[in-house]
GROMACS .gro file of C-alpha atoms in nm:
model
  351
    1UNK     CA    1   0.000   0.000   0.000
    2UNK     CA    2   0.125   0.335  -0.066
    3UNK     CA    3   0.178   0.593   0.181
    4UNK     CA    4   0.128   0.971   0.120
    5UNK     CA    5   0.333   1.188   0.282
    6UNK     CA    6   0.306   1.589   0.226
    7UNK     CA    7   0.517   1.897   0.227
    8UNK     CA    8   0.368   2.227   0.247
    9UNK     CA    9   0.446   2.479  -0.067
   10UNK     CA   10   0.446   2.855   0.060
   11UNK     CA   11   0.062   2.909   0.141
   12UNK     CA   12  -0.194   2.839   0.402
   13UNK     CA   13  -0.121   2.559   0.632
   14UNK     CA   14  -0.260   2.244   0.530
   15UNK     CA   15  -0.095   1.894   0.705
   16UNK     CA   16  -0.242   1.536   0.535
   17UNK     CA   17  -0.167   1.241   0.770
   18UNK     CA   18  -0.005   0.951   0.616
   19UNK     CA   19  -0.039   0.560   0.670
   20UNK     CA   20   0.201   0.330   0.558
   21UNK     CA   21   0.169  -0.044   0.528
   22UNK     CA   22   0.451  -0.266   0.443
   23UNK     CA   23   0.463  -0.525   0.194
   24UNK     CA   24   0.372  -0.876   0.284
   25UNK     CA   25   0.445  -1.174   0.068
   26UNK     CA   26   0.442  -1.171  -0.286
   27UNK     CA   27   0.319  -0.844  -0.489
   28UNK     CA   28   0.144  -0.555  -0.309
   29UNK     CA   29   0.071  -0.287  -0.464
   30UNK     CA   30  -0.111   0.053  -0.436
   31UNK     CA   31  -0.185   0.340  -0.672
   32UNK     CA   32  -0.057   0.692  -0.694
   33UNK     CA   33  -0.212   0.978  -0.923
   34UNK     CA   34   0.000   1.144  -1.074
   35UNK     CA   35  -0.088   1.451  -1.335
   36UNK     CA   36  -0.066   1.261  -1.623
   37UNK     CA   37  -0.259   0.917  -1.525
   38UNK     CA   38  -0.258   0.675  -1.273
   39UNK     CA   39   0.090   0.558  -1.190
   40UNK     CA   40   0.083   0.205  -0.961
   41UNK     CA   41   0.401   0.052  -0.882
   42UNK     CA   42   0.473  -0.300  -0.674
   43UNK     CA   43   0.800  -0.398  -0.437
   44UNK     CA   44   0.871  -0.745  -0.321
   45UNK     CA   45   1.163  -0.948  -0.168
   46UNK     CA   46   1.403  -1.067  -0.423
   47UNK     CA   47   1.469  -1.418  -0.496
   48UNK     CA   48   1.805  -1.541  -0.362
   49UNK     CA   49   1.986  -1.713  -0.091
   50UNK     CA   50   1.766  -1.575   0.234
   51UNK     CA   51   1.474  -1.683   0.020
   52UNK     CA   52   1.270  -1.728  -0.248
   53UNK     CA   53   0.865  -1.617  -0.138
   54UNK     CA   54   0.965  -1.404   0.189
   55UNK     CA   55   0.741  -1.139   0.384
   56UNK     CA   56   1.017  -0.942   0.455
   57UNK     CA   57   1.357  -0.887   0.558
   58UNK     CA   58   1.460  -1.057   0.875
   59UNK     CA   59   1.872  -1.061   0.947
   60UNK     CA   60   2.073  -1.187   1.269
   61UNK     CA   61   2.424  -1.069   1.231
   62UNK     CA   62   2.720  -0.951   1.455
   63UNK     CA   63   2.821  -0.627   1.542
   64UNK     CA   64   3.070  -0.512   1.249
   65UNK     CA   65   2.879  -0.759   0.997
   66UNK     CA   66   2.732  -0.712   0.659
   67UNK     CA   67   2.430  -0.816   0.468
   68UNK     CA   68   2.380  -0.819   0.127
   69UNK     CA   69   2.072  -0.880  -0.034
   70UNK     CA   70   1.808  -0.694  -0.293
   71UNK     CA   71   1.427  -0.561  -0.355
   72UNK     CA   72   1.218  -0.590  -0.667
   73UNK     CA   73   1.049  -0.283  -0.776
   74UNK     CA   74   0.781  -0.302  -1.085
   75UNK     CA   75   0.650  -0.074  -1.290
   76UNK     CA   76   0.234  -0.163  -1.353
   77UNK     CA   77   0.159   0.177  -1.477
   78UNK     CA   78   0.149   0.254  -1.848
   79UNK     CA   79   0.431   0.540  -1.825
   80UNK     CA   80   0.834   0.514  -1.702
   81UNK     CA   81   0.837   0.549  -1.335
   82UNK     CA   82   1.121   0.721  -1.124
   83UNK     CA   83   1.144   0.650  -0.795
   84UNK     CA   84   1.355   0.772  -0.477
   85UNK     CA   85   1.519   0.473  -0.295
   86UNK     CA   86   1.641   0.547   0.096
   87UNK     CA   87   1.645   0.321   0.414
   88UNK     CA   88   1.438   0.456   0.739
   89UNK     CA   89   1.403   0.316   1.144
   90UNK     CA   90   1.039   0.210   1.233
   91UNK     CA   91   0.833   0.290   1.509
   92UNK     CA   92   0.492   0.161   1.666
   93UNK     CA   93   0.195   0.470   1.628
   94UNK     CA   94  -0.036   0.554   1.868
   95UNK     CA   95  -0.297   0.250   1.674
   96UNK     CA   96  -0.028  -0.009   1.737
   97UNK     CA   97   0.082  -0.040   1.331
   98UNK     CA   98   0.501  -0.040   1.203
   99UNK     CA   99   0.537   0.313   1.050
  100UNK     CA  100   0.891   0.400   0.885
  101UNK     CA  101   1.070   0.752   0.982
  102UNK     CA  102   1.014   0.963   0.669
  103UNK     CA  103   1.300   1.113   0.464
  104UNK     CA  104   1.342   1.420   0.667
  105UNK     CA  105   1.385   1.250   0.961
  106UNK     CA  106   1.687   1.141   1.086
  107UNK     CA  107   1.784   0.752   1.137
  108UNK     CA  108   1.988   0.608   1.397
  109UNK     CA  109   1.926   0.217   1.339
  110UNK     CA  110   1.860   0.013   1.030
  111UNK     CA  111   1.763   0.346   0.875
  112UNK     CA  112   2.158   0.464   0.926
  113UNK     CA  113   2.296   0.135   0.855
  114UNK     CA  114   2.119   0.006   0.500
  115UNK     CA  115   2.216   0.164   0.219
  116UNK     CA  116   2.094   0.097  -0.129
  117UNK     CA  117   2.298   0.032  -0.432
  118UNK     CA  118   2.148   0.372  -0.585
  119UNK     CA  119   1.895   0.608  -0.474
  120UNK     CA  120   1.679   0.627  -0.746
  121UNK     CA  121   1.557   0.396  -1.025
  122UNK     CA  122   1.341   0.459  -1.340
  123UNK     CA  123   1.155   0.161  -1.465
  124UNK     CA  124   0.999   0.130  -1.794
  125UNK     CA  125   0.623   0.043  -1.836
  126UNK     CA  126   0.570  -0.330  -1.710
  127UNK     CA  127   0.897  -0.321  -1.635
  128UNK     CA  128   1.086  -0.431  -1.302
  129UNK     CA  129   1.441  -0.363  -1.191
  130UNK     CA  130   1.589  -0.521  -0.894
  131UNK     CA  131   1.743  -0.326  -0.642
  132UNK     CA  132   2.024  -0.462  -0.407
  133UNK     CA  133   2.111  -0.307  -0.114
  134UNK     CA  134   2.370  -0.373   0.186
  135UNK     CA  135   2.354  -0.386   0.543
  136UNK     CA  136   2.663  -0.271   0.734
  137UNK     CA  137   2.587  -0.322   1.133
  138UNK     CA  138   2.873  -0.077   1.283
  139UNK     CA  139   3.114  -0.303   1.550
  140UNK     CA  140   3.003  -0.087   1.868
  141UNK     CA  141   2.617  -0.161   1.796
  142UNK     CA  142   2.438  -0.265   2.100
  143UNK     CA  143   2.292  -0.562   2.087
  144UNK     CA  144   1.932  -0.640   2.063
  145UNK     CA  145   1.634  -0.613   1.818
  146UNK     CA  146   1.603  -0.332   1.545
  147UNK     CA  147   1.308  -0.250   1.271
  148UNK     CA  148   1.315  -0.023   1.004
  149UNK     CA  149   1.260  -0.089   0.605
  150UNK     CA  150   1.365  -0.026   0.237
  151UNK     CA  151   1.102   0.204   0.070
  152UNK     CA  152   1.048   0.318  -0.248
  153UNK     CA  153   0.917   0.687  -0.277
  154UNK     CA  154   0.711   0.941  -0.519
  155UNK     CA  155   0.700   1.292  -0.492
  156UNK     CA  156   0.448   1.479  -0.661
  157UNK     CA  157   0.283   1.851  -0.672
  158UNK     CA  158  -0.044   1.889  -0.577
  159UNK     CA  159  -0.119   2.213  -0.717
  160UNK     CA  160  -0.516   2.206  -0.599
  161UNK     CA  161  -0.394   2.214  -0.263
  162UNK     CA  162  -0.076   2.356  -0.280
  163UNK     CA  163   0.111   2.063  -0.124
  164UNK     CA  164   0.349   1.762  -0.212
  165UNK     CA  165   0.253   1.490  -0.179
  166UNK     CA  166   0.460   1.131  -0.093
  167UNK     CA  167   0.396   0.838  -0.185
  168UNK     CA  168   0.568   0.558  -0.053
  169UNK     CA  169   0.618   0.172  -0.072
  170UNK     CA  170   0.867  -0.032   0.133
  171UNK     CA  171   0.929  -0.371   0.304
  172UNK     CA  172   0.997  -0.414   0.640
  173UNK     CA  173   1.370  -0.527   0.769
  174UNK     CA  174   1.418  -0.663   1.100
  175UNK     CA  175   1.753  -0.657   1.223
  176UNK     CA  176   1.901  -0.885   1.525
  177UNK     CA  177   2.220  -0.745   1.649
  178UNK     CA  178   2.396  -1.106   1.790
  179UNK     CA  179   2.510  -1.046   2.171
  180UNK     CA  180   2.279  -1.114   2.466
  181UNK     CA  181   1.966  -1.052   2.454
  182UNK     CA  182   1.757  -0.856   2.763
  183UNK     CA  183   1.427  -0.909   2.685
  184UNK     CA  184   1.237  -0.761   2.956
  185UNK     CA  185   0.875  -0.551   2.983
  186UNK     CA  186   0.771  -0.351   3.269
  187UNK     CA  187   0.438  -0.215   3.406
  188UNK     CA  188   0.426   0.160   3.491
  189UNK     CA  189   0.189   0.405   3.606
  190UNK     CA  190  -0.033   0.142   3.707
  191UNK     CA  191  -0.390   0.308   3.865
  192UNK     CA  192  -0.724   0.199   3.957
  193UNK     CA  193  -1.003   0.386   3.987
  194UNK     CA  194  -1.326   0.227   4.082
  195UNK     CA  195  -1.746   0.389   3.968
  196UNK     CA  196  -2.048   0.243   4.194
  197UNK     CA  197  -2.377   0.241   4.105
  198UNK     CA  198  -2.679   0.390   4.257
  199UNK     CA  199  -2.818   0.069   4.385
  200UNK     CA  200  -2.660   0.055   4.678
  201UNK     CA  201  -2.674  -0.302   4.685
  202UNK     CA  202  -2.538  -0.358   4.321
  203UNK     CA  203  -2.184  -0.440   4.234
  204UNK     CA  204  -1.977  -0.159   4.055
  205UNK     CA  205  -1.722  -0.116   3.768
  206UNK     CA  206  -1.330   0.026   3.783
  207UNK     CA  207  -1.069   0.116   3.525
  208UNK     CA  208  -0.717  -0.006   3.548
  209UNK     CA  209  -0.487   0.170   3.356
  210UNK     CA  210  -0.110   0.132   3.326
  211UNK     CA  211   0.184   0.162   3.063
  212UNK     CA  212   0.381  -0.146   2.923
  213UNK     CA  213   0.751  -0.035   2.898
  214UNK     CA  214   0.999  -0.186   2.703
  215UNK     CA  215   1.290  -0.195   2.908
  216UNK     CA  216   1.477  -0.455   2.741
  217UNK     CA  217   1.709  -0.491   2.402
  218UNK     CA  218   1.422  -0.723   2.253
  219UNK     CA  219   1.116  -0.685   2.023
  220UNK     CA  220   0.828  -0.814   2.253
  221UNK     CA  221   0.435  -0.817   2.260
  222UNK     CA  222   0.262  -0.954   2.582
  223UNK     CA  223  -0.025  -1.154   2.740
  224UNK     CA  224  -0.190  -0.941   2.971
  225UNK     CA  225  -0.435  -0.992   3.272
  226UNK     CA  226  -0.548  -0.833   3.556
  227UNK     CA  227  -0.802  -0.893   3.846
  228UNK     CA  228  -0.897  -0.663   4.198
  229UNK     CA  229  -0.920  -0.803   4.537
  230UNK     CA  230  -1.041  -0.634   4.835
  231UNK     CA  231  -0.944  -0.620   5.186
  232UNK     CA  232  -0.700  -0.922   5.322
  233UNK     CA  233  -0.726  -1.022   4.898
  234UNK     CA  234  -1.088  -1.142   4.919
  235UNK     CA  235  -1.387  -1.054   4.708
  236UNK     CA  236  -1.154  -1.115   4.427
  237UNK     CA  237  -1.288  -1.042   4.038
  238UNK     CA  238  -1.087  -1.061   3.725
  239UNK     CA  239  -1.074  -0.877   3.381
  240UNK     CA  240  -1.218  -1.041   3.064
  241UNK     CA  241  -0.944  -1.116   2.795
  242UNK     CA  242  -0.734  -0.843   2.714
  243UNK     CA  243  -0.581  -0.736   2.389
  244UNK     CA  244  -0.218  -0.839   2.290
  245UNK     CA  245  -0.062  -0.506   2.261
  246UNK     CA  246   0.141  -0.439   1.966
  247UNK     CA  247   0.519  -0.625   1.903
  248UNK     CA  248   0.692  -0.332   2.101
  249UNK     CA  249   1.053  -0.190   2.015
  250UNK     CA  250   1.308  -0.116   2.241
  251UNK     CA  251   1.308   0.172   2.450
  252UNK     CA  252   0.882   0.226   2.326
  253UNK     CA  253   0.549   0.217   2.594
  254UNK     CA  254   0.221   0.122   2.491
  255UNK     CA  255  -0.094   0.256   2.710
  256UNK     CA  256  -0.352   0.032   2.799
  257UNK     CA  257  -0.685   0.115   2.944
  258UNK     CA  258  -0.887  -0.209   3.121
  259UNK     CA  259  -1.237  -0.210   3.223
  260UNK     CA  260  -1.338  -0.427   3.486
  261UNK     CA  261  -1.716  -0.511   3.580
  262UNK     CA  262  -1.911  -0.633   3.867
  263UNK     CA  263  -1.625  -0.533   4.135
  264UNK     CA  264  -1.765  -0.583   4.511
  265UNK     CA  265  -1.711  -0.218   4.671
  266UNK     CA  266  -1.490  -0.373   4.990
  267UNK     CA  267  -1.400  -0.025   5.061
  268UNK     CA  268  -1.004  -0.100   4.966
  269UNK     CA  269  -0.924  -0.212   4.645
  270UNK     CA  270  -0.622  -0.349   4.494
  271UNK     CA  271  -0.539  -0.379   4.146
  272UNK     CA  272  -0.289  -0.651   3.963
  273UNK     CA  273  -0.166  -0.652   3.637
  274UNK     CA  274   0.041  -0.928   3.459
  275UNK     CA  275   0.238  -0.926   3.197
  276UNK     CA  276   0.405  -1.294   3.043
  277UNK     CA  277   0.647  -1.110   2.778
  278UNK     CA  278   0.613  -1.313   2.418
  279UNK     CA  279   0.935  -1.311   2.222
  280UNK     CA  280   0.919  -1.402   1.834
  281UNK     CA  281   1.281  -1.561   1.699
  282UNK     CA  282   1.389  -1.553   1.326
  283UNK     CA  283   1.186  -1.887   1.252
  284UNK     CA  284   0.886  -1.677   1.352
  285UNK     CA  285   0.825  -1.947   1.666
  286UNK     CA  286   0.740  -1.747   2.018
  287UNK     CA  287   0.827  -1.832   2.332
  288UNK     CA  288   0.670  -1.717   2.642
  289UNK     CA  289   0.890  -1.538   2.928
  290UNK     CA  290   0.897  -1.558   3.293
  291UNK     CA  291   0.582  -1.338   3.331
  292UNK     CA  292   0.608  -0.990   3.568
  293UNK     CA  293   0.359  -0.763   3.749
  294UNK     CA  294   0.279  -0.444   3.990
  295UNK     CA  295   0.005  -0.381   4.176
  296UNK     CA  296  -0.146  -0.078   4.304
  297UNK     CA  297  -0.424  -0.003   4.551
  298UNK     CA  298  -0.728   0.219   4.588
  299UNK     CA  299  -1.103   0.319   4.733
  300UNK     CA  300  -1.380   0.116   4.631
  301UNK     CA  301  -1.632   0.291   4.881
  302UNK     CA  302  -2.050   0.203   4.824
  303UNK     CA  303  -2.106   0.544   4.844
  304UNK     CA  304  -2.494   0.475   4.781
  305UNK     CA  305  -2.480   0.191   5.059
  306UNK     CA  306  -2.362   0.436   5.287
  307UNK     CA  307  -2.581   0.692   5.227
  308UNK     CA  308  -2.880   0.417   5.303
  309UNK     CA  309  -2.748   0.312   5.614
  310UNK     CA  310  -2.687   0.696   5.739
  311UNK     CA  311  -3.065   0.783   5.635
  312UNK     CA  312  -3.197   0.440   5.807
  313UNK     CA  313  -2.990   0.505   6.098
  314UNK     CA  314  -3.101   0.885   6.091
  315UNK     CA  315  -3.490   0.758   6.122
  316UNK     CA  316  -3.417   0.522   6.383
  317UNK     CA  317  -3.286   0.783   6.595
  318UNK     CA  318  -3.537   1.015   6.484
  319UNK     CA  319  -3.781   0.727   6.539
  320UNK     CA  320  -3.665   0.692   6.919
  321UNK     CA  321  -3.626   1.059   6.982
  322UNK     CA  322  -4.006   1.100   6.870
  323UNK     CA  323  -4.119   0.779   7.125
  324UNK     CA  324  -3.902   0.922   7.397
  325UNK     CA  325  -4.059   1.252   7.363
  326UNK     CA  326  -4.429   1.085   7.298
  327UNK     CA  327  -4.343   0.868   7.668
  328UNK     CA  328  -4.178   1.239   7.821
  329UNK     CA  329  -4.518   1.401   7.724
  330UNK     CA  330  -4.781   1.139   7.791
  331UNK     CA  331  -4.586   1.054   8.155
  332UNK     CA  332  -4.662   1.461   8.226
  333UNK     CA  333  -4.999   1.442   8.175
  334UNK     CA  334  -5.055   1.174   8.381
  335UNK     CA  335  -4.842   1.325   8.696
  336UNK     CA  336  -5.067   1.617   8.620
  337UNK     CA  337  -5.360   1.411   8.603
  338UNK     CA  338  -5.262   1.283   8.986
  339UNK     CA  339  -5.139   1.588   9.115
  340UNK     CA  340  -5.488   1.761   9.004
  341UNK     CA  341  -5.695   1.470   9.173
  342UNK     CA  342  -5.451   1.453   9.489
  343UNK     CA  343  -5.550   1.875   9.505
  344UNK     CA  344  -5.886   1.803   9.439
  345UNK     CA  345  -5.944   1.553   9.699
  346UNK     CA  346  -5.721   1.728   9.979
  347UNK     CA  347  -5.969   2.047   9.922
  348UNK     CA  348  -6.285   1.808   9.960
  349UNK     CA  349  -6.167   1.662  10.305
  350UNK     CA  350  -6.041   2.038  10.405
  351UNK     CA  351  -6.418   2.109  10.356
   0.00000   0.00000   0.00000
């Protein structure tokens, strides 16, 4: 799929948002309009020794090594196609997809390190070139897991909107750098925060939110769970499944957001998130990792329940007060009663 990317002419400030999507295996291609027709170009793996029908690029090599190998860019548009070759580091977006640094933008991994044999190529009509490019890992690289990709690029003036657009194809490269590998994920910023209902003898629903880290030298996604106890860990309720979040590079977070429904309001709550760390190898098999977690406490309080029990206990007292006082008054009259018959009968003997 091709990927438009802009750059603003003098004028009015306009910004167009780009997606890119890498190639998978086989052809995948995507159009771009240019002014004189539509112009549709496809990249895929070339055939060799890493491969004949690969998805993508995937290396293991040691720091100070080299990799050779090539892409195959067609032409499926009816017109000769020129196209800007260059290299660029990856990076997870905020939805969780691979997006690739664009040419502006400085590279510092597999961006800085692959280099193609040219960086442009023209292609005839229905025509396809192959395009080999090499891999030089520098000897003081750390090691660990890196991701960028080998795109093919577009450029063209949009004179309705007064903008350039990009439009760009690549393949993704992933890059292990041999040494030991630290594959680790931690939990930060972990929080719960808990909602009761008005029935203040229904259960209630919290949020638990946190932030995977990648603290590690590893590309790693996760199983995730989580579950809140109450006081002295009872009244215990767990999380439905939870999403897989995205494979996460080095040194990049990932915020998640849980819901959690029918929680018993024990007044204290405490919140525990999981995380077993999955790690993918070159053969594409993953392995799950010693898993980690955090926990984190706060107020479940039945507000509602509360309020119920401090207007039933407010009428009960009220209740009493108003019998005391009923007793009080009804006890008076009948000393006065006495007192007025004890005087009346003193005055009848007196007489």
């Amino acid at each position: 799929m091709l990927t438009p990317a802009t750059r603003r002419k003098p004028g009015p400030l306009l910004l167009l948002i780009a997606l890119l999507a890498l190639a998978t295996a086989g052809l995948c291609a995507g159009p771009a309009r240019a002014a004189d027709g539509d112009v549709t170009w496809t990249v895929r793996t070339a055939a060799n020794g890493y491969g004949d029908d690969r998805s993508s690029y995937s290396y293991t090599v040691n720091p100070g090594g080299e990799i050779k190998d090539a892409m195959v860019v067609a032409n499926r548009s009816e017109s000769p196609l020129e196209l800007t070759v260059y290299a660029a580091d990856g990076f997870t977006t905020g939805t969780g997809q691979l997006d690739l640094l664009t040419g502006d933008k400085k590279s510092v991994g597999v961006g800085a390190w692959a280099h193609a044999a040219r960086d442009s190529v023209v292609i005839k009509p229905g025509k396809s070139a192959e395009v080999p490019f090499t891999v030089r890992v520098p000897a003081n690289a750390t090691p660990g897991d890196y991701v960028g990709g080998v795109l093919t690029s577009l450029k063209q003036a949009d004179d309705a909107e007064g903008i350039n657009v990009d439009r760009r194809l690549g393949i993704r490269v992933k890059l292990r750098v041999s040494g030991e590998l630290k594959p680790k994920l931690s939990i930060e910023n972990l929080d719960v925060d808990y909602a009761g209902s008005l029935n203040p003898f229904a259960k209630g629903d919290a949020t638990v939110t946190y932030t995977i880290h990648n603290t590690g030298n590893a590309l790693l996604s996760a199983r995730q769970s989580v579950s809140l106890s109450g006081p002295f860990g009872r009244l215990r309720t767990k999380a439905g499944d939870i999403a897989a979040p995205p494979e996460l590079l080095p040194g990049e977070s990932w915020k998640v957001k849980v819901p959690v429904h029918g929680v018993t309001p024990g007044f204290t709550l405490s919140a525990t998130a999981t995380l077993t760390p999955l790690l993918t190898d070159a053969s594409g098999t993953t392995t799950s990792l010693k898993p980690t977690g955090s926990t984190a406490h706060g107020w479940a309080v039945p507000w509602a329940l509360l309020l119920l029990i401090v207007l039933l206990t407010a009428a009960t007292i009220a209740t009493l007060l108003l019998r005391r006082r009923t007793r009080t008054r009804r006890k008076a009259r009948e000393d006065a009663r006495v007192q007025d018959a004890v005087e009346q009968a003193l005055r009848e003997r007196s007489e």
